[in-house]
mmCIF file of C-alpha atoms in Angstrom:
data_model
loop_
_atom_site.group_PDB
_atom_site.id
_atom_site.type_symbol
_atom_site.label_atom_id
_atom_site.label_comp_id
_atom_site.label_asym_id
_atom_site.label_seq_id
_atom_site.Cartn_x
_atom_site.Cartn_y
_atom_site.Cartn_z
ATOM 1 C CA MET A 1 0.016 -0.069 0.227
ATOM 2 C CA VAL A 2 1.237 3.634 -0.674
ATOM 3 C CA LYS A 3 0.061 6.519 1.737
ATOM 4 C CA LEU A 4 -1.003 9.957 0.261
ATOM 5 C CA TYR A 5 -0.251 12.632 3.094
ATOM 6 C CA ILE A 6 -2.095 16.154 2.602
ATOM 7 C CA PHE A 7 -0.695 18.901 4.824
ATOM 8 C CA ARG A 8 -0.919 22.539 5.169
ATOM 9 C CA LYS A 9 2.276 25.218 4.914
ATOM 10 C CA GLN A 10 1.730 29.010 4.510
ATOM 11 C CA ASN A 11 -2.527 29.234 4.075
ATOM 12 C CA VAL A 12 -1.724 26.052 0.985
ATOM 13 C CA ILE A 13 -2.218 22.566 1.349
ATOM 14 C CA TYR A 14 -0.073 20.132 -0.205
ATOM 15 C CA SER A 15 -0.616 16.659 -0.895
ATOM 16 C CA PHE A 16 2.350 14.034 -1.281
ATOM 17 C CA SER A 17 2.263 10.345 -1.916
ATOM 18 C CA THR A 18 5.258 8.166 -0.858
ATOM 19 C CA LEU A 19 5.261 6.025 -4.480
ATOM 20 C CA ARG A 20 5.575 9.443 -6.501
ATOM 21 C CA PRO A 21 7.275 12.150 -4.301
ATOM 22 C CA GLN A 22 8.167 14.287 -7.139
ATOM 23 C CA HIS A 23 4.657 14.518 -7.718
ATOM 24 C CA SER A 24 3.444 16.736 -4.765
ATOM 25 C CA THR A 25 0.176 18.445 -5.684
ATOM 26 C CA LYS A 26 -0.680 22.261 -4.528
ATOM 27 C CA PHE A 27 -4.696 22.586 -3.240
ATOM 28 C CA GLU A 28 -6.537 26.188 -3.177
ATOM 29 C CA LYS A 29 -5.899 28.520 -0.222
ATOM 30 C CA SER A 30 -7.457 27.095 2.835
ATOM 31 C CA LYS A 31 -7.968 28.789 6.328
ATOM 32 C CA LYS A 32 -8.288 25.686 8.082
ATOM 33 C CA SER A 33 -6.121 25.154 11.153
ATOM 34 C CA ARG A 34 -2.322 23.514 10.755
ATOM 35 C CA PHE A 35 -2.779 19.947 10.075
ATOM 36 C CA LEU A 36 -1.307 16.122 9.003
ATOM 37 C CA TYR A 37 -3.257 13.292 7.816
ATOM 38 C CA SER A 38 -2.885 10.236 5.629
ATOM 39 C CA PHE A 39 -4.340 7.485 4.084
ATOM 40 C CA ASN A 40 -3.782 3.947 1.915
ATOM 41 C CA LYS A 41 -4.290 4.201 -1.597
ATOM 42 C CA PRO A 42 -3.592 0.933 -3.387
ATOM 43 C CA GLU A 43 -0.214 0.482 -4.798
ATOM 44 C CA PHE A 44 -1.580 -1.250 -8.186
ATOM 45 C CA MET A 45 -4.696 0.329 -9.702
ATOM 46 C CA LYS A 46 -6.660 -2.290 -11.574
ATOM 47 C CA LEU A 47 -9.100 -0.438 -14.316
ATOM 48 C CA CYS A 48 -11.524 -2.531 -15.512
ATOM 49 C CA ILE A 49 -14.357 -1.499 -18.957
ATOM 50 C CA ALA A 50 -17.383 -3.312 -19.163
ATOM 51 C CA GLU A 51 -19.434 -2.473 -22.073
ATOM 52 C CA LYS A 52 -22.740 -1.265 -20.067
ATOM 53 C CA PRO A 53 -23.328 0.646 -16.585
ATOM 54 C CA SER A 54 -25.294 -2.276 -15.330
ATOM 55 C CA VAL A 55 -22.846 -4.954 -16.417
ATOM 56 C CA ALA A 56 -19.973 -2.376 -14.812
ATOM 57 C CA ARG A 57 -22.011 -2.643 -11.748
ATOM 58 C CA ASP A 58 -22.547 -6.492 -11.248
ATOM 59 C CA ILE A 59 -18.348 -6.892 -11.916
ATOM 60 C CA ALA A 60 -18.059 -4.456 -9.768
ATOM 61 C CA LYS A 61 -19.835 -5.577 -6.510
ATOM 62 C CA VAL A 62 -18.420 -9.196 -6.623
ATOM 63 C CA LEU A 63 -14.612 -6.624 -6.692
ATOM 64 C CA GLY A 64 -15.538 -4.939 -3.854
ATOM 65 C CA ALA A 65 -15.100 -1.702 -6.051
ATOM 66 C CA THR A 66 -18.318 -0.226 -4.357
ATOM 67 C CA THR A 67 -17.409 3.456 -3.355
ATOM 68 C CA PRO A 68 -19.645 5.516 -6.441
ATOM 69 C CA LYS A 69 -17.612 8.277 -8.843
ATOM 70 C CA GLN A 70 -18.232 10.522 -11.411
ATOM 71 C CA GLY A 71 -18.780 7.349 -13.783
ATOM 72 C CA TYR A 72 -16.887 4.951 -12.279
ATOM 73 C CA MET A 73 -16.857 2.358 -9.453
ATOM 74 C CA GLU A 74 -13.942 2.420 -6.963
ATOM 75 C CA GLY A 75 -12.404 0.034 -4.075
ATOM 76 C CA ASN A 76 -10.412 -2.893 -3.160
ATOM 77 C CA GLY A 77 -7.837 -1.526 -5.347
ATOM 78 C CA TYR A 78 -9.772 -1.379 -8.470
ATOM 79 C CA CYS A 79 -11.985 0.662 -10.789
ATOM 80 C CA VAL A 80 -14.630 -0.461 -12.500
ATOM 81 C CA THR A 81 -15.993 1.881 -15.315
ATOM 82 C CA TRP A 82 -18.297 1.446 -18.511
ATOM 83 C CA THR A 83 -18.762 2.889 -22.086
ATOM 84 C CA PHE A 84 -22.585 2.630 -23.343
ATOM 85 C CA GLY A 85 -21.838 -0.090 -26.489
ATOM 86 C CA HIS A 86 -19.671 2.324 -29.253
ATOM 87 C CA LEU A 87 -18.155 5.175 -27.798
ATOM 88 C CA CYS A 88 -15.927 5.778 -31.426
ATOM 89 C CA THR A 89 -16.756 4.943 -34.605
ATOM 90 C CA LEU A 90 -14.632 5.190 -38.062
ATOM 91 C CA LYS A 91 -13.921 8.839 -39.155
ATOM 92 C CA GLU A 92 -16.460 10.124 -42.037
ATOM 93 C CA PRO A 93 -14.769 11.478 -45.146
ATOM 94 C CA HIS A 94 -14.642 14.892 -44.925
ATOM 95 C CA ASP A 95 -12.801 14.265 -41.768
ATOM 96 C CA TYR A 96 -10.208 12.848 -43.873
ATOM 97 C CA GLY A 97 -10.027 15.746 -46.456
ATOM 98 C CA PRO A 98 -12.822 18.848 -47.146
ATOM 99 C CA GLN A 99 -12.976 17.521 -50.625
ATOM 100 C CA PHE A 100 -14.391 14.617 -49.657
ATOM 101 C CA LYS A 101 -18.078 16.888 -47.752
ATOM 102 C CA SER A 102 -19.044 17.256 -51.351
ATOM 103 C CA TRP A 103 -21.013 13.843 -53.008
ATOM 104 C CA ASN A 104 -19.727 13.820 -56.447
ATOM 105 C CA LEU A 105 -18.915 11.162 -58.648
ATOM 106 C CA PHE A 106 -15.137 12.447 -59.412
ATOM 107 C CA SER A 107 -13.738 11.580 -55.877
ATOM 108 C CA LEU A 108 -14.969 7.614 -55.525
ATOM 109 C CA PRO A 109 -13.669 5.209 -54.844
ATOM 110 C CA ILE A 110 -12.986 7.238 -51.259
ATOM 111 C CA ILE A 111 -9.923 4.733 -49.812
ATOM 112 C CA PRO A 112 -8.403 6.772 -46.797
ATOM 113 C CA ASN A 113 -4.627 5.135 -46.691
ATOM 114 C CA SER A 114 -5.443 4.653 -43.273
ATOM 115 C CA PHE A 115 -8.808 4.868 -41.527
ATOM 116 C CA GLY A 116 -8.974 6.428 -38.032
ATOM 117 C CA ILE A 117 -11.546 6.475 -35.472
ATOM 118 C CA LYS A 118 -13.456 9.500 -33.444
ATOM 119 C CA LEU A 119 -15.267 9.591 -30.507
ATOM 120 C CA ILE A 120 -19.169 9.617 -31.776
ATOM 121 C CA PRO A 121 -20.596 13.339 -31.062
ATOM 122 C CA ASN A 122 -22.759 13.080 -27.952
ATOM 123 C CA LYS A 123 -22.061 15.079 -24.896
ATOM 124 C CA GLY A 124 -22.901 12.062 -22.738
ATOM 125 C CA VAL A 125 -20.194 10.120 -24.732
ATOM 126 C CA GLU A 126 -17.365 12.439 -24.587
ATOM 127 C CA ASN A 127 -17.927 13.322 -20.947
ATOM 128 C CA GLN A 128 -17.440 9.450 -19.990
ATOM 129 C CA PHE A 129 -14.611 8.727 -22.182
ATOM 130 C CA LYS A 130 -12.895 11.910 -20.490
ATOM 131 C CA VAL A 131 -13.610 9.705 -17.166
ATOM 132 C CA ILE A 132 -12.407 6.623 -19.193
ATOM 133 C CA GLU A 133 -9.024 8.645 -20.613
ATOM 134 C CA LYS A 134 -7.999 9.879 -17.006
ATOM 135 C CA LEU A 135 -8.352 6.909 -15.362
ATOM 136 C CA VAL A 136 -6.407 4.429 -18.104
ATOM 137 C CA GLU A 137 -3.288 7.357 -17.324
ATOM 138 C CA GLU A 138 -3.442 6.821 -13.610
ATOM 139 C CA CYS A 139 -4.087 2.966 -13.904
ATOM 140 C CA ASP A 140 -1.123 0.282 -13.791
ATOM 141 C CA GLU A 141 -3.448 -2.654 -15.754
ATOM 142 C CA VAL A 142 -6.495 -2.314 -18.137
ATOM 143 C CA ILE A 143 -9.194 -5.425 -17.796
ATOM 144 C CA ASN A 144 -10.903 -5.591 -20.361
ATOM 145 C CA CYS A 145 -14.498 -6.241 -19.304
ATOM 146 C CA GLY A 146 -16.829 -6.028 -23.166
ATOM 147 C CA ASP A 147 -18.953 -8.409 -23.594
ATOM 148 C CA ALA A 148 -16.818 -11.512 -25.180
ATOM 149 C CA GLY A 149 -17.659 -11.626 -28.527
ATOM 150 C CA GLN A 150 -16.140 -9.675 -32.139
ATOM 151 C CA GLU A 151 -18.082 -6.751 -31.229
ATOM 152 C CA GLY A 152 -17.292 -6.144 -27.811
ATOM 153 C CA GLU A 153 -14.082 -6.879 -28.249
ATOM 154 C CA LEU A 154 -13.787 -4.596 -30.895
ATOM 155 C CA ILE A 155 -15.743 -1.744 -28.861
ATOM 156 C CA GLN A 156 -13.231 -1.894 -26.164
ATOM 157 C CA ARG A 157 -10.330 -2.038 -28.159
ATOM 158 C CA TRP A 158 -11.484 1.158 -29.976
ATOM 159 C CA VAL A 159 -11.666 3.367 -27.235
ATOM 160 C CA LEU A 160 -8.435 2.105 -25.449
ATOM 161 C CA GLN A 161 -6.799 3.142 -28.336
ATOM 162 C CA LYS A 162 -8.593 6.270 -28.238
ATOM 163 C CA ALA A 163 -7.215 7.168 -24.584
ATOM 164 C CA LYS A 164 -3.750 6.101 -25.964
ATOM 165 C CA CYS A 165 -3.668 2.984 -23.698
ATOM 166 C CA ASN A 166 0.019 1.235 -23.196
ATOM 167 C CA LYS A 167 -0.789 -0.561 -20.041
ATOM 168 C CA PRO A 168 -0.579 -3.865 -19.883
ATOM 169 C CA VAL A 169 -4.482 -5.151 -20.739
ATOM 170 C CA GLN A 170 -6.063 -8.486 -19.633
ATOM 171 C CA ARG A 171 -9.249 -9.987 -21.269
ATOM 172 C CA LEU A 172 -12.107 -10.925 -18.955
ATOM 173 C CA TRP A 173 -13.624 -13.584 -21.455
ATOM 174 C CA ILE A 174 -17.432 -15.312 -19.903
ATOM 175 C CA SER A 175 -20.123 -16.533 -20.842
ATOM 176 C CA SER A 176 -22.766 -15.080 -17.487
ATOM 177 C CA LEU A 177 -22.898 -12.445 -15.343
ATOM 178 C CA THR A 178 -23.330 -14.490 -11.875
ATOM 179 C CA GLU A 179 -21.524 -13.784 -9.204
ATOM 180 C CA ASP A 180 -19.649 -17.253 -9.365
ATOM 181 C CA ALA A 181 -18.872 -16.729 -13.309
ATOM 182 C CA ILE A 182 -17.425 -13.631 -12.936
ATOM 183 C CA LYS A 183 -15.301 -14.905 -9.953
ATOM 184 C CA GLU A 184 -14.135 -17.320 -12.295
ATOM 185 C CA GLY A 185 -12.994 -14.783 -15.183
ATOM 186 C CA PHE A 186 -10.911 -12.831 -13.147
ATOM 187 C CA ALA A 187 -9.370 -15.852 -11.857
ATOM 188 C CA SER A 188 -8.256 -17.242 -15.463
ATOM 189 C CA LEU A 189 -8.216 -13.441 -17.298
ATOM 190 C CA LYS A 190 -6.018 -13.770 -20.720
ATOM 191 C CA PRO A 191 -3.143 -11.599 -22.012
ATOM 192 C CA ALA A 192 -5.470 -8.953 -24.420
ATOM 193 C CA GLU A 193 -3.108 -10.309 -27.147
ATOM 194 C CA ASP A 194 -4.963 -13.872 -27.344
ATOM 195 C CA TYR A 195 -7.838 -11.731 -28.640
ATOM 196 C CA LYS A 196 -6.313 -9.911 -31.357
ATOM 197 C CA ASN A 197 -7.282 -11.445 -34.585
ATOM 198 C CA LEU A 198 -10.701 -11.309 -33.154
ATOM 199 C CA TYR A 199 -10.476 -7.855 -32.901
ATOM 200 C CA LEU A 200 -8.579 -7.592 -36.293
ATOM 201 C CA ALA A 201 -11.613 -9.665 -37.676
ATOM 202 C CA GLY A 202 -14.212 -6.719 -36.044
ATOM 203 C CA ASN A 203 -11.903 -3.782 -37.429
ATOM 204 C CA ALA A 204 -11.696 -5.570 -40.988
ATOM 205 C CA ARG A 205 -15.625 -6.151 -41.126
ATOM 206 C CA ALA A 206 -16.374 -2.641 -39.661
ATOM 207 C CA ILE A 207 -13.498 -0.820 -42.616
ATOM 208 C CA GLY A 208 -15.632 -3.341 -45.234
ATOM 209 C CA ASP A 209 -18.631 -1.982 -43.943
ATOM 210 C CA TRP A 210 -17.533 1.482 -44.381
ATOM 211 C CA LEU A 211 -15.793 1.276 -48.025
ATOM 212 C CA LEU A 212 -19.441 -0.549 -49.455
ATOM 213 C CA GLY A 213 -21.798 1.748 -47.595
ATOM 214 C CA ILE A 214 -20.033 5.347 -48.153
ATOM 215 C CA ASN A 215 -18.889 4.609 -51.772
ATOM 216 C CA ALA A 216 -22.128 2.300 -52.605
ATOM 217 C CA THR A 217 -24.414 4.765 -50.816
ATOM 218 C CA ARG A 218 -23.074 8.099 -53.119
ATOM 219 C CA LEU A 219 -22.492 6.051 -56.215
ATOM 220 C CA PHE A 220 -26.300 5.005 -56.726
ATOM 221 C CA THR A 221 -27.140 8.355 -55.291
ATOM 222 C CA LYS A 222 -25.940 10.401 -57.131
ATOM 223 C CA LYS A 223 -26.742 8.002 -60.626
ATOM 224 C CA PHE A 224 -30.043 7.188 -59.681
ATOM 225 C CA GLY A 225 -31.488 9.452 -56.968
ATOM 226 C CA GLY A 226 -32.289 12.235 -58.866
ATOM 227 C CA ASN A 227 -31.295 14.682 -56.967
ATOM 228 C CA LYS A 228 -34.259 13.876 -54.719
ATOM 229 C CA ALA A 229 -33.605 10.867 -52.089
ATOM 230 C CA VAL A 230 -30.268 9.512 -50.814
ATOM 231 C CA LEU A 231 -30.125 5.519 -52.010
ATOM 232 C CA SER A 232 -28.703 3.923 -48.759
ATOM 233 C CA ILE A 233 -26.254 1.049 -49.772
ATOM 234 C CA GLY A 234 -24.838 -1.906 -47.756
ATOM 235 C CA ARG A 235 -23.398 -5.354 -46.978
ATOM 236 C CA VAL A 236 -26.367 -6.544 -45.158
ATOM 237 C CA GLN A 237 -29.752 -4.334 -45.672
ATOM 238 C CA THR A 238 -29.301 -4.415 -49.564
ATOM 239 C CA PRO A 239 -28.809 -8.168 -49.744
ATOM 240 C CA THR A 240 -31.936 -8.822 -47.184
ATOM 241 C CA LEU A 241 -33.825 -6.105 -49.193
ATOM 242 C CA ALA A 242 -33.237 -8.207 -52.472
ATOM 243 C CA MET A 243 -34.385 -11.267 -50.906
ATOM 244 C CA LEU A 244 -37.760 -9.198 -49.886
ATOM 245 C CA VAL A 245 -38.518 -7.642 -53.209
ATOM 246 C CA GLN A 246 -37.734 -11.426 -55.111
ATOM 247 C CA ARG A 247 -40.556 -12.449 -52.373
ATOM 248 C CA GLN A 248 -42.579 -9.750 -53.708
ATOM 249 C CA LYS A 249 -42.602 -10.727 -56.693
ATOM 250 C CA GLU A 250 -43.182 -14.230 -56.671
ATOM 251 C CA ILE A 251 -46.289 -12.930 -54.876
ATOM 252 C CA ASP A 252 -47.187 -10.680 -57.080
ATOM 253 C CA ALA A 253 -46.619 -13.549 -60.224
ATOM 254 C CA PHE A 254 -48.487 -16.096 -58.271
ATOM 255 C CA THR A 255 -51.851 -16.969 -59.529
ATOM 256 C CA THR A 256 -54.538 -18.989 -58.250
ATOM 257 C CA GLU A 257 -56.414 -21.740 -59.552
ATOM 258 C CA GLU A 258 -59.319 -24.002 -58.037
ATOM 259 C CA TYR A 259 -58.908 -27.959 -57.496
ATOM 260 C CA TRP A 260 -59.947 -30.419 -55.907
ATOM 261 C CA GLU A 261 -59.004 -33.273 -53.754
ATOM 262 C CA LEU A 262 -60.669 -36.403 -52.369
ATOM 263 C CA LYS A 263 -60.593 -37.672 -49.112
ATOM 264 C CA THR A 264 -62.314 -40.305 -46.758
ATOM 265 C CA LYS A 265 -61.679 -40.778 -42.847
ATOM 266 C CA TYR A 266 -61.507 -44.251 -41.113
ATOM 267 C CA ARG A 267 -61.293 -44.857 -38.105
ATOM 268 C CA ASP A 268 -60.573 -41.019 -37.375
ATOM 269 C CA VAL A 269 -57.789 -40.935 -39.999
ATOM 270 C CA LEU A 270 -58.085 -38.513 -43.014
ATOM 271 C CA PHE A 271 -56.932 -40.522 -45.695
ATOM 272 C CA SER A 272 -56.372 -38.623 -49.277
ATOM 273 C CA ALA A 273 -56.167 -39.792 -52.979
ATOM 274 C CA ALA A 274 -52.736 -40.580 -54.062
ATOM 275 C CA ILE A 275 -53.897 -38.981 -57.469
ATOM 276 C CA ASP A 276 -53.527 -35.973 -59.485
ATOM 277 C CA ARG A 277 -55.392 -32.456 -58.692
ATOM 278 C CA LEU A 278 -59.073 -32.432 -60.129
ATOM 279 C CA LYS A 279 -59.031 -29.244 -61.808
ATOM 280 C CA THR A 280 -62.335 -29.902 -62.794
ATOM 281 C CA LEU A 281 -65.954 -30.534 -60.631
ATOM 282 C CA GLU A 282 -66.886 -33.020 -62.828
ATOM 283 C CA ARG A 283 -63.885 -35.062 -62.355
ATOM 284 C CA ALA A 284 -63.992 -34.585 -58.966
ATOM 285 C CA GLU A 285 -67.665 -35.424 -58.552
ATOM 286 C CA LYS A 286 -67.006 -38.776 -60.506
ATOM 287 C CA GLY A 287 -64.399 -39.849 -58.087
ATOM 288 C CA LEU A 288 -66.575 -39.089 -55.234
ATOM 289 C CA GLU A 289 -69.346 -41.960 -56.639
ATOM 290 C CA TYR A 290 -66.455 -43.789 -57.532
ATOM 291 C CA LEU A 291 -65.644 -43.912 -53.511
ATOM 292 C CA LYS A 292 -69.645 -44.166 -52.745
ATOM 293 C CA VAL A 293 -69.461 -47.642 -54.634
ATOM 294 C CA ASN A 294 -66.643 -49.281 -53.575
ATOM 295 C CA PRO A 295 -65.667 -50.402 -50.345
ATOM 296 C CA PHE A 296 -63.218 -49.057 -49.048
ATOM 297 C CA GLU A 297 -60.047 -51.666 -48.321
ATOM 298 C CA ILE A 298 -56.525 -51.656 -46.846
ATOM 299 C CA VAL A 299 -53.938 -53.632 -48.769
ATOM 300 C CA SER A 300 -50.805 -53.109 -47.401
ATOM 301 C CA PHE A 301 -49.345 -51.434 -44.188
ATOM 302 C CA GLU A 302 -45.896 -51.294 -42.597
ATOM 303 C CA ILE A 303 -44.677 -50.850 -39.017
ATOM 304 C CA LYS A 304 -41.492 -48.776 -38.156
ATOM 305 C CA GLU A 305 -39.803 -48.348 -35.255
ATOM 306 C CA GLY A 306 -38.213 -44.956 -34.712
ATOM 307 C CA LYS A 307 -36.482 -42.748 -32.568
ATOM 308 C CA GLU A 308 -36.286 -39.336 -32.396
ATOM 309 C CA LYS A 309 -33.613 -37.072 -31.270
ATOM 310 C CA ASN A 310 -33.690 -34.634 -28.653
ATOM 311 C CA PRO A 311 -34.298 -31.248 -30.165
ATOM 312 C CA ARG A 312 -30.868 -28.911 -30.117
ATOM 313 C CA LEU A 313 -30.666 -26.377 -27.813
ATOM 314 C CA PHE A 314 -30.958 -22.220 -29.277
ATOM 315 C CA ASP A 315 -27.957 -20.320 -31.086
ATOM 316 C CA LEU A 316 -29.516 -16.822 -31.011
ATOM 317 C CA THR A 317 -30.993 -17.592 -35.034
ATOM 318 C CA GLY A 318 -32.911 -20.577 -33.849
ATOM 319 C CA LEU A 319 -34.030 -18.748 -31.069
ATOM 320 C CA GLN A 320 -35.442 -15.636 -33.194
ATOM 321 C CA VAL A 321 -36.774 -18.088 -35.495
ATOM 322 C CA GLU A 322 -38.943 -19.886 -32.719
ATOM 323 C CA ALA A 323 -40.266 -17.142 -31.192
ATOM 324 C CA ASN A 324 -41.634 -15.794 -34.198
ATOM 325 C CA LYS A 325 -43.102 -19.025 -35.191
ATOM 326 C CA LYS A 326 -44.732 -19.281 -31.518
ATOM 327 C CA TYR A 327 -45.307 -16.021 -30.041
ATOM 328 C CA GLY A 328 -44.329 -13.867 -33.477
ATOM 329 C CA TYR A 329 -41.886 -11.856 -31.854
ATOM 330 C CA SER A 330 -39.411 -10.167 -34.142
ATOM 331 C CA ALA A 331 -35.850 -10.992 -34.561
ATOM 332 C CA GLU A 332 -34.869 -7.420 -32.979
ATOM 333 C CA ASN A 333 -37.654 -8.298 -30.226
ATOM 334 C CA THR A 334 -36.499 -11.546 -29.590
ATOM 335 C CA LEU A 335 -33.115 -10.161 -29.422
ATOM 336 C CA ASN A 336 -34.265 -7.276 -27.192
ATOM 337 C CA TYR A 337 -35.587 -9.921 -24.673
ATOM 338 C CA ILE A 338 -33.149 -12.189 -24.266
ATOM 339 C CA GLN A 339 -30.111 -9.749 -24.191
ATOM 340 C CA SER A 340 -31.918 -8.090 -21.059
ATOM 341 C CA LEU A 341 -32.534 -11.407 -19.635
ATOM 342 C CA TYR A 342 -28.541 -11.790 -20.004
ATOM 343 C CA GLU A 343 -28.429 -8.746 -18.325
ATOM 344 C CA LYS A 344 -30.592 -9.747 -14.920
ATOM 345 C CA LYS A 345 -28.065 -12.947 -15.223
ATOM 346 C CA HIS A 346 -30.596 -15.255 -15.797
ATOM 347 C CA VAL A 347 -29.329 -16.922 -18.883
ATOM 348 C CA THR A 348 -26.290 -16.943 -20.588
ATOM 349 C CA TYR A 349 -24.482 -15.445 -23.604
ATOM 350 C CA PRO A 350 -26.306 -14.812 -26.170
ATOM 351 C CA ARG A 351 -25.091 -14.019 -29.471
ATOM 352 C CA VAL A 352 -24.468 -16.951 -30.478
ATOM 353 C CA ASP A 353 -23.757 -19.135 -33.277
ATOM 354 C CA THR A 354 -23.768 -22.667 -31.895
ATOM 355 C CA THR A 355 -26.140 -25.400 -30.893
ATOM 356 C CA TYR A 356 -23.722 -26.875 -28.659
ATOM 357 C CA LEU A 357 -22.316 -26.759 -24.710
ATOM 358 C CA SER A 358 -18.843 -27.421 -23.871
ATOM 359 C CA GLU A 359 -17.651 -30.425 -22.066
ATOM 360 C CA SER A 360 -16.834 -28.747 -18.675
ATOM 361 C CA LEU A 361 -20.869 -27.518 -18.073
ATOM 362 C CA TYR A 362 -21.841 -31.145 -17.595
ATOM 363 C CA PRO A 363 -21.173 -30.870 -14.015
ATOM 364 C CA LYS A 364 -22.984 -27.912 -13.541
ATOM 365 C CA ILE A 365 -26.421 -28.825 -15.705
ATOM 366 C CA THR A 366 -28.467 -30.817 -12.469
ATOM 367 C CA GLY A 367 -27.461 -28.077 -10.790
ATOM 368 C CA ILE A 368 -29.150 -25.171 -12.869
ATOM 369 C CA LEU A 369 -32.213 -27.466 -13.034
ATOM 370 C CA GLN A 370 -32.582 -27.481 -9.692
ATOM 371 C CA LYS A 371 -32.168 -24.543 -9.459
ATOM 372 C CA MET A 372 -35.393 -23.552 -12.048
ATOM 373 C CA TYR A 373 -38.161 -23.867 -9.672
ATOM 374 C CA PRO A 374 -40.994 -22.349 -11.774
ATOM 375 C CA TYR A 375 -40.816 -25.667 -13.990
ATOM 376 C CA GLN A 376 -40.333 -28.068 -11.652
ATOM 377 C CA ASP A 377 -43.041 -30.574 -12.415
ATOM 378 C CA LEU A 378 -40.966 -30.432 -15.731
ATOM 379 C CA ILE A 379 -37.980 -31.051 -14.435
ATOM 380 C CA ALA A 380 -38.273 -33.531 -12.068
ATOM 381 C CA PRO A 381 -38.626 -36.397 -14.250
ATOM 382 C CA LEU A 382 -35.541 -35.761 -16.165
ATOM 383 C CA LEU A 383 -33.656 -35.436 -12.830
ATOM 384 C CA GLU A 384 -34.850 -39.396 -11.325
ATOM 385 C CA ALA A 385 -31.782 -40.544 -13.534
ATOM 386 C CA PRO A 386 -28.063 -39.009 -14.092
ATOM 387 C CA ILE A 387 -27.831 -35.993 -17.108
ATOM 388 C CA PRO A 388 -26.530 -37.924 -20.000
ATOM 389 C CA LYS A 389 -23.164 -36.564 -21.543
ATOM 390 C CA SER A 390 -24.196 -37.303 -24.988
ATOM 391 C CA LYS A 391 -22.353 -35.619 -27.663
ATOM 392 C CA ALA A 392 -25.218 -34.247 -29.492
ATOM 393 C CA VAL A 393 -24.969 -31.600 -26.632
ATOM 394 C CA PHE A 394 -21.957 -31.517 -25.174
ATOM 395 C CA ASP A 395 -19.300 -31.212 -27.657
ATOM 396 C CA ASP A 396 -16.084 -28.875 -27.169
ATOM 397 C CA THR A 397 -15.429 -29.513 -31.048
ATOM 398 C CA LYS A 398 -18.366 -27.543 -31.654
ATOM 399 C CA VAL A 399 -17.394 -24.642 -28.881
ATOM 400 C CA THR A 400 -15.683 -21.819 -30.114
ATOM 401 C CA ASP A 401 -15.621 -19.126 -27.913
ATOM 402 C CA HIS A 402 -19.517 -19.591 -26.521
ATOM 403 C CA HIS A 403 -22.114 -21.982 -25.786
ATOM 404 C CA ALA A 404 -25.906 -22.468 -26.466
ATOM 405 C CA ILE A 405 -27.797 -20.378 -24.596
ATOM 406 C CA ILE A 406 -29.337 -22.243 -21.639
ATOM 407 C CA PRO A 407 -30.671 -20.888 -18.268
ATOM 408 C CA THR A 408 -27.861 -20.010 -15.511
ATOM 409 C CA GLU A 409 -28.410 -20.761 -11.988
ATOM 410 C CA ILE A 410 -29.723 -17.836 -11.157
ATOM 411 C CA PRO A 411 -33.781 -18.610 -11.209
ATOM 412 C CA PRO A 412 -36.266 -16.440 -12.562
ATOM 413 C CA SER A 413 -37.794 -13.450 -10.449
ATOM 414 C CA GLN A 414 -40.411 -11.715 -10.028
ATOM 415 C CA ASN A 415 -39.445 -8.350 -11.689
ATOM 416 C CA LEU A 416 -39.799 -9.944 -15.553
ATOM 417 C CA SER A 417 -41.551 -8.324 -18.662
ATOM 418 C CA ARG A 418 -44.294 -10.348 -19.526
ATOM 419 C CA GLU A 419 -42.273 -11.758 -22.771
ATOM 420 C CA GLU A 420 -39.327 -12.231 -20.717
ATOM 421 C CA ASN A 421 -41.412 -14.706 -19.023
#
C-alpha cells in the first residue's frame, strides 16, 4: 500500500505520495488550522472497463469496488468504469479532407490510406470518455470486460486506442453475469494478445462496411437518386432488401387456380387419394361417386420403429425463429428480450452461433436444473436418472467462443416482463 499525505503550509494545502514524491500537488488556499493526516491508496490499481453500466455494477459488486464516483466505481484496488456500447466510430469522409464533404462521382472511390476513429458526437459519450481516459492514464493495468464476442472486442479496443492506452491489458471472457461466473473469469484472465485476431476481424468487417456503404451509397444516390433521395446501400441491408423484393415479385406473379381433392375418414384417420389434382368439378364428382360405391380397403401397411432425437439447444438464430413461430416476435424484439435476461443474469451470453455446450459445463447442468423452481413439474422426471453426457449436446469441438444459450443457476425473478417470462 502507498500512503498519501496532505498537509498545510502558509495557507496552502499540499499532497505528498510515498510512491511518487515528485508528484506533489498544490491545492487551493485554506484558512483551516494546520494539520497533517494520511490515508492508504492502492499501490497497484486495476481498471476494469465494461460495455454497459449495469454490467459494470455487477462486476464492481463482486470485486468489492463499492464506492461510487463520477462515471466509475472504486474500491479494493479496482476502478470499474463503462462505455455505452459504441463510444467510438470510424471517421467520416470529410474527416480525411474537405474535398470529400460534397457528394460527387469524381471523388469515388474514397479509400483512406489508413482508417482513423473518432468519438461519437454526443455530450454524454464525450464526458464518459474523459473519465475513461483519465483512469487509463492513472491505472497500472487494464482489464477489458467488454461483451465476449467480436463486436464487444472491437468496441473496447477502439476506446483504448482512442485513450492512447499503453498499459498492460488483460481480457475477461465470461458467458454469464452470475457471481460465480465473474469470479471464475477473473481467476482465469487472459492476455489481450490472445484475442488480437478477433479484434482484427471486427475491425476489418467495420472497414469493409464503411467502404461499401460510403462509396456505393454516394454512387447510387448520384446516379439514380435524381437529387431527391438518398439511396442507402449496405452489406447486410441491401441483400436482405433484395430477398424481400424477390419474394414480393413471386407473390405478385402467383396466379390462383381452383382444384379438388378426394379424402375419406376411417377410424378417425383422414386418408387422401394419391392422385393428381382434379382441376374440374366434373372429374371430382366422378371420383367421389366411385368412392361411394366401392368399399374402402387397406391393402398393405408397414410398421417402423423410429427414434426421435432430442431438439437442439438454441443459438440466437434458432431462438429468433422459434419465438417468431410461437409468439410472433420479430428478430430484433427477441434479441432485446434475451439480452435483457442475460443482463439480469438469468441466461448465458445470447449472441452465439452454436447449439452445443462445452464438456466442462456437464457437472453444472444438474444444479442449474434444480434451481429452475417454476418448472419443477417438467424437470423432476429428468432428474430421476443421471443426465446423459451426449455428444449431441456436450462437444468441445463444436464450441468456439461461447456455448449455446441456456439458463443460469439464477432462477427467474418477479421483475420480468410478460415477454421475458
